[in-house]
XYZ file of C-alpha atoms in Angstrom:
518
model
C 5.826 -24.592 -18.296
C 8.963 -26.145 -16.806
C 10.169 -24.155 -13.552
C 13.008 -25.066 -11.844
C 14.808 -23.326 -8.754
C 18.327 -22.842 -10.261
C 19.316 -19.450 -10.511
C 19.700 -16.926 -7.606
C 20.232 -13.007 -8.054
C 23.796 -12.008 -8.166
C 24.915 -10.104 -5.177
C 26.162 -7.084 -7.069
C 23.117 -6.535 -8.982
C 24.173 -3.449 -10.703
C 26.566 -5.807 -13.050
C 24.415 -8.905 -13.116
C 25.130 -11.230 -15.973
C 22.574 -13.370 -17.204
C 22.086 -15.881 -19.722
C 20.717 -14.909 -23.328
C 17.036 -14.819 -23.053
C 16.786 -12.936 -20.275
C 19.482 -10.284 -20.031
C 23.016 -8.964 -19.875
C 22.581 -6.252 -17.613
C 25.555 -4.045 -16.918
C 25.051 -0.525 -15.601
C 22.504 1.404 -13.675
C 19.391 -0.678 -12.153
C 16.046 0.705 -13.244
C 12.661 -0.562 -12.164
C 9.221 0.318 -12.865
C 5.921 -0.021 -11.363
C 3.229 0.279 -14.025
C -0.379 -0.152 -12.942
C -3.327 1.096 -14.870
C -5.529 3.784 -13.757
C -8.786 1.498 -14.027
C -8.821 1.475 -10.444
C -7.165 2.859 -7.221
C -3.936 1.759 -5.547
C -4.690 -1.374 -3.089
C -2.343 -3.316 -1.176
C -1.254 -5.895 -3.934
C -0.174 -3.060 -6.046
C 1.424 -1.249 -3.030
C 3.465 -4.276 -2.581
C 4.775 -4.663 -5.879
C 5.623 -1.211 -5.902
C 7.404 -1.440 -2.648
C 9.660 -4.325 -3.899
C 10.613 -2.647 -6.838
C 11.362 0.696 -4.721
C 13.496 -1.250 -2.393
C 15.352 -3.213 -5.233
C 16.047 0.331 -6.916
C 17.262 1.778 -3.351
C 19.154 -1.048 -2.417
C 21.425 -1.087 -5.637
C 21.597 2.742 -6.157
C 18.986 2.878 -9.232
C 15.992 4.537 -10.162
C 12.083 3.700 -9.532
C 10.011 4.661 -12.371
C 6.270 5.128 -12.350
C 4.519 4.460 -15.634
C 0.757 4.516 -16.208
C -0.869 1.995 -18.626
C -3.693 3.877 -19.517
C -4.322 2.298 -22.903
C -7.436 0.628 -22.225
C -9.700 4.019 -22.250
C -12.947 2.333 -21.705
C -12.289 1.369 -18.153
C -10.361 4.393 -16.961
C -11.473 5.695 -13.519
C -11.594 9.416 -13.038
C -8.901 10.613 -10.780
C -7.271 7.010 -10.421
C -3.795 8.143 -12.070
C -3.506 11.141 -9.908
C -4.460 9.126 -6.741
C -1.991 6.137 -7.683
C 0.893 8.787 -7.420
C -0.532 10.447 -4.428
C -0.798 7.028 -2.455
C 2.850 6.198 -3.316
C 3.881 9.348 -1.878
C 1.921 8.868 1.052
C 3.061 5.558 1.479
C 6.899 6.616 1.600
C 7.792 4.996 -1.845
C 8.002 7.939 -4.262
C 8.894 7.351 -7.766
C 12.349 8.925 -9.178
C 10.136 9.715 -12.591
C 6.607 9.697 -13.105
C 3.780 11.626 -15.013
C 4.148 14.285 -12.256
C 7.763 14.349 -11.503
C 8.572 14.118 -15.251
C 11.950 12.529 -16.206
C 14.532 11.789 -19.064
C 12.480 8.917 -20.832
C 8.897 10.627 -20.744
C 6.215 11.066 -21.216
C 5.088 8.506 -18.430
C 1.350 7.937 -19.823
C 1.219 5.282 -22.436
C -1.674 7.342 -23.955
C 0.886 10.117 -24.838
C 3.231 7.446 -26.567
C 0.877 6.051 -29.200
C 3.220 7.036 -32.336
C 5.958 5.185 -30.686
C 3.657 2.073 -30.344
C 2.528 2.526 -34.063
C 6.106 2.634 -35.425
C 6.947 -0.513 -33.419
C 3.780 -2.463 -34.787
C 4.709 -1.231 -38.248
C 8.413 -2.544 -37.993
C 7.083 -5.824 -36.871
C 4.629 -5.736 -39.890
C 7.612 -4.944 -42.400
C 9.689 -7.695 -40.889
C 6.782 -10.362 -41.202
C 6.651 -10.874 -37.549
C 3.150 -9.298 -37.374
C 0.315 -9.090 -39.595
C -3.121 -7.390 -40.067
C -6.111 -9.377 -38.699
C -9.539 -8.424 -39.963
C -11.678 -11.106 -38.227
C -15.028 -9.569 -36.931
C -15.791 -9.677 -33.235
C -18.617 -11.981 -34.354
C -16.315 -14.516 -35.742
C -14.136 -14.664 -32.656
C -17.131 -15.061 -30.400
C -18.103 -17.979 -32.701
C -14.370 -19.421 -32.226
C -14.559 -19.094 -28.512
C -17.943 -20.709 -28.089
C -16.855 -23.532 -30.270
C -13.887 -24.047 -28.383
C -15.675 -24.070 -25.101
C -18.205 -26.508 -26.501
C -15.825 -29.048 -27.385
C -14.176 -28.667 -24.126
C -10.952 -26.509 -25.363
C -9.186 -23.425 -24.449
C -10.352 -20.444 -26.506
C -7.554 -19.240 -28.880
C -7.516 -17.498 -32.318
C -7.065 -19.664 -35.208
C -4.316 -17.345 -36.779
C -6.548 -17.291 -40.039
C -5.463 -13.895 -41.161
C -1.677 -14.824 -41.059
C -2.276 -16.761 -44.261
C -3.790 -14.081 -46.170
C -1.918 -13.152 -49.345
C -0.413 -9.635 -49.499
C -2.939 -8.434 -52.122
C -5.707 -9.442 -49.957
C -4.292 -7.346 -47.228
C -3.798 -4.484 -49.380
C -7.404 -4.758 -50.707
C -8.887 -4.645 -47.335
C -6.843 -2.095 -46.227
C -7.475 -0.053 -49.420
C -11.229 -0.348 -48.613
C -10.849 0.839 -44.689
C -11.806 -2.517 -43.303
C -11.437 -2.485 -39.412
C -8.533 -4.253 -38.263
C -6.179 -5.050 -35.685
C -2.338 -6.067 -35.803
C -1.266 -9.620 -34.277
C 2.069 -10.816 -33.471
C 3.080 -14.123 -35.177
C 3.906 -16.610 -32.301
C 6.731 -18.952 -33.294
C 7.897 -22.264 -31.892
C 11.598 -22.402 -30.276
C 10.934 -20.135 -27.431
C 14.317 -20.108 -25.390
C 14.205 -20.652 -21.782
C 14.780 -17.837 -19.443
C 16.094 -17.439 -15.988
C 13.797 -15.575 -13.602
C 15.433 -13.886 -10.584
C 12.637 -15.826 -8.263
C 11.238 -18.769 -9.930
C 14.661 -19.928 -12.013
C 14.496 -21.752 -15.070
C 11.436 -21.060 -16.998
C 10.038 -22.069 -20.506
C 6.738 -21.878 -22.291
C 6.072 -22.850 -25.937
C 3.229 -20.237 -26.087
C 2.799 -21.178 -29.897
C 1.497 -24.418 -28.884
C -1.426 -23.341 -26.574
C -2.120 -19.647 -27.703
C -3.141 -17.980 -30.798
C -1.382 -15.125 -32.312
C -2.149 -12.163 -29.660
C -3.233 -8.896 -30.662
C -0.798 -5.962 -30.224
C -2.380 -3.055 -31.867
C -6.282 -2.709 -31.353
C -8.401 -1.362 -33.831
C -8.899 1.910 -31.885
C -5.111 2.665 -32.569
C -4.033 1.846 -28.900
C -1.501 -1.059 -28.178
C -2.228 -3.751 -26.067
C -0.334 -4.709 -22.696
C 1.756 -7.176 -24.713
C 3.291 -4.650 -27.049
C 3.195 -1.342 -25.026
C 5.236 -2.836 -21.790
C 7.738 -4.225 -23.922
C 8.129 -1.050 -26.073
C 7.989 1.247 -22.794
C 10.519 -0.971 -20.964
C 13.175 -0.695 -23.828
C 13.078 2.951 -24.597
C 12.793 3.502 -20.839
C 15.856 1.631 -20.306
C 14.477 -0.747 -17.653
C 16.938 -3.128 -16.383
C 15.010 -5.192 -14.068
C 10.955 -6.011 -14.464
C 9.591 -7.257 -11.023
C 6.164 -8.066 -11.339
C 3.428 -10.442 -10.136
C 3.697 -14.107 -10.823
C 0.303 -14.147 -12.875
C 2.519 -12.625 -15.765
C 5.106 -15.234 -15.694
C 3.363 -17.060 -18.335
C 3.444 -14.203 -20.774
C 6.969 -13.689 -20.555
C 8.082 -16.197 -23.231
C 5.676 -14.396 -25.457
C 7.431 -11.178 -24.650
C 10.779 -12.769 -25.082
C 9.611 -13.761 -28.614
C 8.724 -9.953 -29.269
C 12.155 -8.618 -28.036
C 13.933 -11.050 -30.370
C 11.694 -10.119 -33.203
C 12.734 -6.543 -32.762
C 16.129 -7.541 -32.126
C 16.131 -5.808 -28.403
C 17.690 -7.050 -25.496
C 15.252 -7.723 -22.759
C 15.646 -6.931 -19.138
C 16.081 -9.222 -16.386
C 12.645 -10.680 -15.093
C 11.669 -11.333 -11.714
C 8.050 -12.740 -10.887
C 6.996 -11.899 -7.132
C 4.692 -14.303 -5.431
C 1.041 -13.434 -4.958
C -0.221 -11.446 -1.927
C -3.253 -13.394 -0.892
C -5.657 -13.220 2.117
C -5.065 -15.200 5.319
C -7.446 -17.824 4.186
C -5.475 -18.361 0.788
C -7.987 -16.659 -1.288
C -7.240 -13.715 -3.549
C -7.178 -10.084 -2.650
C -10.172 -8.512 -4.311
C -10.960 -5.011 -5.021
C -14.661 -5.591 -4.103
C -13.325 -6.181 -0.320
C -13.096 -2.559 -0.279
C -11.034 -2.045 2.832
C -7.584 -3.005 0.743
C -7.460 0.244 -0.901
C -4.794 2.725 0.388
C -7.525 5.417 0.655
C -9.290 3.428 3.072
C -6.478 2.808 5.455
C -5.323 6.552 5.146
C -8.680 7.515 6.069
C -8.947 5.066 8.913
C -5.634 6.382 10.553
C -3.262 3.603 9.310
C 0.171 4.682 9.127
C 1.968 4.235 5.825
C 4.868 2.557 7.758
C 2.549 -0.114 9.217
C 1.269 -1.005 5.738
C 4.731 -1.487 4.412
C 5.690 -3.507 7.391
C 2.873 -5.834 7.177
C 3.140 -6.504 3.641
C 6.847 -7.446 3.861
C 6.650 -9.398 7.200
C 4.015 -11.877 5.645
C 6.050 -12.319 2.617
C 9.959 -12.996 1.788
C 13.146 -11.428 0.499
C 14.794 -10.167 3.743
C 17.767 -11.475 5.790
C 15.519 -11.364 8.967
C 11.676 -10.984 9.746
C 10.283 -8.659 12.296
C 7.829 -6.108 13.397
C 8.156 -2.562 13.341
C 10.669 -2.014 10.728
C 10.770 1.231 8.960
C 11.875 1.870 5.278
C 15.482 2.169 5.666
C 15.540 -0.961 7.498
C 13.716 -2.786 4.998
C 16.285 -1.549 2.465
C 19.251 -2.497 4.370
C 17.606 -5.983 5.105
C 16.571 -6.655 1.532
C 18.069 -9.676 -0.045
C 16.595 -10.916 -3.511
C 17.916 -14.230 -3.042
C 15.461 -14.954 -0.221
C 12.420 -14.248 -2.039
C 10.529 -17.573 -2.417
C 7.939 -18.580 -4.725
C 5.303 -19.353 -2.092
C 2.517 -16.775 -1.868
C 2.528 -14.559 1.147
C -0.601 -14.646 3.487
C -1.686 -11.312 4.713
C -3.497 -11.294 8.091
C -5.008 -7.828 8.342
C -6.119 -8.635 11.772
C -2.656 -7.972 12.708
C -2.538 -4.515 11.397
C -3.815 -2.653 14.397
C -0.780 -4.119 16.442
C 1.906 -2.878 13.554
C 0.173 0.376 13.577
C 0.426 0.775 17.472
C 4.076 -0.112 17.109
C 4.745 2.498 14.297
C 2.546 5.185 16.191
C 4.995 4.741 19.216
C 7.807 5.511 17.073
C 6.191 8.513 15.544
C 5.463 9.875 18.989
C 8.960 9.403 20.258
C 10.195 11.341 17.288
C 10.229 15.212 17.724
C 9.329 15.742 14.019
C 6.861 13.089 13.536
C 5.142 13.943 16.629
C 4.577 17.432 15.729
C 2.815 16.020 12.413
C 0.530 13.903 14.531
C -0.164 16.767 16.874
C -1.509 18.947 13.832
C -3.578 16.034 12.709
C -4.993 15.293 16.107
C -5.856 19.090 16.358
C -7.904 18.982 13.192
C -9.502 15.570 14.471
C -10.585 17.213 17.717
C -12.137 20.236 16.505
C -13.976 18.223 13.628
C -15.542 15.646 16.283
C -15.881 18.029 19.497
C -16.693 21.241 18.127
C -18.019 23.828 20.408
C -18.280 21.472 23.086
C -14.251 21.346 23.607
C -12.243 23.624 25.820
C -10.070 25.926 23.657
C -6.946 24.723 25.949
C -7.111 21.184 24.817
C -5.750 22.317 21.389
C -2.375 23.700 22.575
C 0.422 21.706 21.220
C 1.874 20.928 25.033
C -1.111 19.375 26.147
C -1.774 17.124 22.957
C 1.977 16.155 23.207
C 1.588 15.179 26.941
C -1.475 13.001 25.914
C 0.252 11.135 23.092
C 3.325 10.681 25.566
C 1.393 9.096 28.062
C -0.667 6.947 25.791
C 1.761 5.569 23.493
C 2.052 1.942 23.391
C -1.616 2.043 24.209
C -3.387 3.029 21.299
C -3.520 1.882 17.766
C -4.467 4.980 16.056
C -5.131 8.639 16.649
C -8.709 8.262 15.916
C -9.225 6.119 19.091
C -8.307 9.589 21.085
C -11.454 11.190 19.672
C -13.672 8.264 20.383
C -15.942 7.815 23.283
C -13.336 6.398 25.698
C -11.285 9.574 25.426
C -13.632 12.097 25.042
C -12.979 13.527 28.615
C -9.254 14.847 27.441
C -11.156 17.340 24.810
C -14.757 17.768 26.704
C -15.789 18.166 30.549
C -17.852 15.067 31.539
C -21.201 15.634 32.712
C -21.768 14.428 36.205
C -24.841 13.938 38.202
C -25.146 14.204 42.054
C -27.015 10.754 41.826
C -24.035 9.292 40.392
C -21.770 10.609 43.149
C -24.045 9.686 45.796
C -24.331 5.920 44.562
C -20.508 5.724 45.269
C -19.676 7.444 48.535
C -21.571 9.696 50.959
C -18.177 11.913 51.449
C -18.030 13.216 48.119
C -16.910 16.606 49.131
C -14.379 15.751 51.718
C -12.572 13.398 49.074
C -12.857 16.346 46.427
C -11.361 18.770 49.249
C -8.373 16.447 49.718
C -7.743 16.084 45.899
C -7.893 19.936 45.769
C -5.496 20.087 48.750
C -3.007 17.358 47.106
C -2.885 19.355 43.559
C -2.487 22.483 45.292
C 0.694 21.274 47.159
C 1.995 19.292 44.000
C 1.637 22.129 41.684
C 2.760 21.897 38.078
C 5.156 18.784 38.981
C 2.655 15.827 38.412
C 3.943 12.440 37.405
C 2.014 9.061 37.578
C 4.271 7.327 39.855
C 4.163 10.084 42.436
C 0.387 10.785 42.029
C -0.419 6.798 42.686
C 1.315 6.861 45.719
C -0.427 10.359 46.950
C -3.318 8.444 46.112
C -2.961 5.599 48.093
C -2.103 7.996 51.139
C -5.086 10.205 50.226
C -7.474 7.051 50.761
C -6.349 6.452 54.351
C -7.595 10.123 55.188
C -11.141 9.641 54.366
C -13.964 8.644 56.855
C -14.340 5.275 55.643
C -14.589 5.014 51.915
C -12.575 2.252 50.538
C -9.841 2.330 47.957
C -11.823 0.990 45.135
C -14.943 3.448 45.760
C -12.329 6.298 45.976
C -11.049 5.521 42.713
C -14.342 5.049 41.291
C -15.368 8.564 42.541
C -12.292 10.195 41.119
C -12.533 8.424 37.866
C -16.140 9.559 37.685
C -15.157 13.349 38.428
C -12.245 13.258 35.962
C -13.733 11.354 32.856
C -17.536 10.604 33.549
C -16.454 6.941 32.677
C -16.247 3.730 34.721
C -13.076 2.679 32.952
C -10.123 3.763 31.278
C -6.210 4.500 31.949
C -5.350 4.530 35.755
C -6.616 7.822 37.774
C -3.083 9.186 37.988
C -2.332 9.050 34.312
C -5.773 10.724 33.928
C -4.898 13.347 36.398
C -1.382 13.754 34.798
C -2.901 14.311 31.226
C -5.639 16.852 32.271
C -2.885 18.840 34.201
C -3.466 20.742 37.773
C -5.850 23.381 36.408
C -8.209 21.193 34.825
C -8.108 18.760 37.766
C -9.121 21.663 40.192
C -11.866 22.800 37.788
C -13.640 19.284 37.551
C -13.400 18.627 41.371
C -14.672 22.240 42.216
C -17.701 20.537 40.739
C -18.101 17.893 43.452
C -17.826 20.604 46.138
C -21.199 21.903 45.086
C -22.845 18.640 45.531
C -24.733 18.184 48.878
C -23.173 15.814 51.176
C -25.288 12.599 51.871
C -25.762 10.770 55.179
C-alpha cells in the first residue's frame, strides 16, 4: 500500500469534486454509522458515530444508522435496540434508523437479503463473481498448509476455473456453495479524505473473497457497498482498519458500474499506553458509563479532545461547539490516545454546566431524588426530596463534585440522613458544647432564612470569641460533628447553608440535651 498525504477535504463538502476512483459528490451529504449488533456500543463505536454525526450536521446532511446483522450466529440479544438507545442518550441521534425509519429503509441488513441476492446474481451474470463449492475442510487444509510454509493464508481461486457445465451440474445436485468476487489487478488509486492517496493491489495478496455465504446472507464486503449505494451515502467515514479493504470495494463498485462514495478512514482510538480498546475491558461500554453517572457530553468531549479534526482543542465543549469547530482537513492519521483517568475532570466541568442551566438542572434534580430514595430509604427526612433543597445543594457543590453519585455516598450522607452523634464524641472535643450550641441557635434565629456562606463564615469567627475558652479549631470540629457526624467535608458555613435554618436548629437542639462536662 502506498499512502501519501496529498489530498485534503474541500471547504465546501456539499459540492466536493474528487477524482475518479473515489467519487464525484454533488448534492446532499449523507453519512452512516453501521455497527454490528454482535455487542453493545463502546467508546470506539461512539467516536466513529460522533465524527459521522458532526460531519453531517456541519454540512447540513443526514446521519444514518444501519445495523449490519448478517452474522446471525454472533448476534447478542438486545444489542440492536441498545445501540440506538445509547446513541440517543449520547446526544448523537440518527436522522434515519431501524427505529425512526426513513426513505431508503429498511435499515436492518437482515431485511434486505433479496437486494443482496439480486446484486450477487448480477455479478455472476457479468462474470465478476462465481460459485465456489470448496468444502470447509479443504479451506482449512489450505490455511494450515500456508501457515506451515510461512505464508499468509489465502484462497487459491480454484473454483473460478470451473467450466460452466461443471458449475451447472453441481448446482443441479444441490451442492452447498458460496459466491466469490473475482479480484482483478489494476486497482485505481483513490484519494482518502484523511490518509491521502492510497493504492493496494489486493489481487496480488488475497484470494477471491466470499460475498454471499452458503446460508444466503451476504458478507460485509458485498452488503456494505450495496447498502451505501442504495442509501445514497456520499461519504464513508470509518475506522482505519478498513483502509486496506477499500481497494477491494472499489473493484466491486467498478464491476457494478456504480459511483463509489468518498472515503475517509479515521485513526484508531487507543488506550493511553497505545494498546487497543478491548471489549474485555468492560468499562468502555456506554451503558457502564451511563450507570456510573457519567454525562454524555463528557464522553463526547474526551473522545474528541484526545483526537484531531477541530480548529481548537479545549475541555468543556458541547456538541454545538464541536460542530462549529469541526474541520475535516485537520484530522490526522495519528492514533488518538484516550486517558480515561481524566474523565472525572471532564465530567466535573460538564456537570457544572448542567447545574447552571435551568432545564438541565431540573433533570439532575429528578435523577438525584430517585438516587436518594434508593440509597437512603426510610432513614431520610422527607424534606430533603424538595426541589428547592436539592437545587441549593447542587449550586453550592458545583465545581466540587464529578458526578451525582458522589452526593449519595458516605461523604454527603448528612445531607439526607440526620447523623448519629454520641455524648462521648462531643465531650472529646470540648466541655462547653451546650454553650456553643446555644450560641449557634441564637445566631440562626437572628439570621433567619437569609443564610450565605460568606456571612456565616464571618459570624462563626465572631461566635468563637463568645466561648469560654474553646479554640476556633475545636469549635469548628464540634459544629462539623453536630451537622454531619464527620470530621471532614465542605466548610462548616457551606454545610449550614445547605441544610437550612430549620435543620440546623434541629441538629443543635440535640447538643443541648447532652450533659455539660467539667
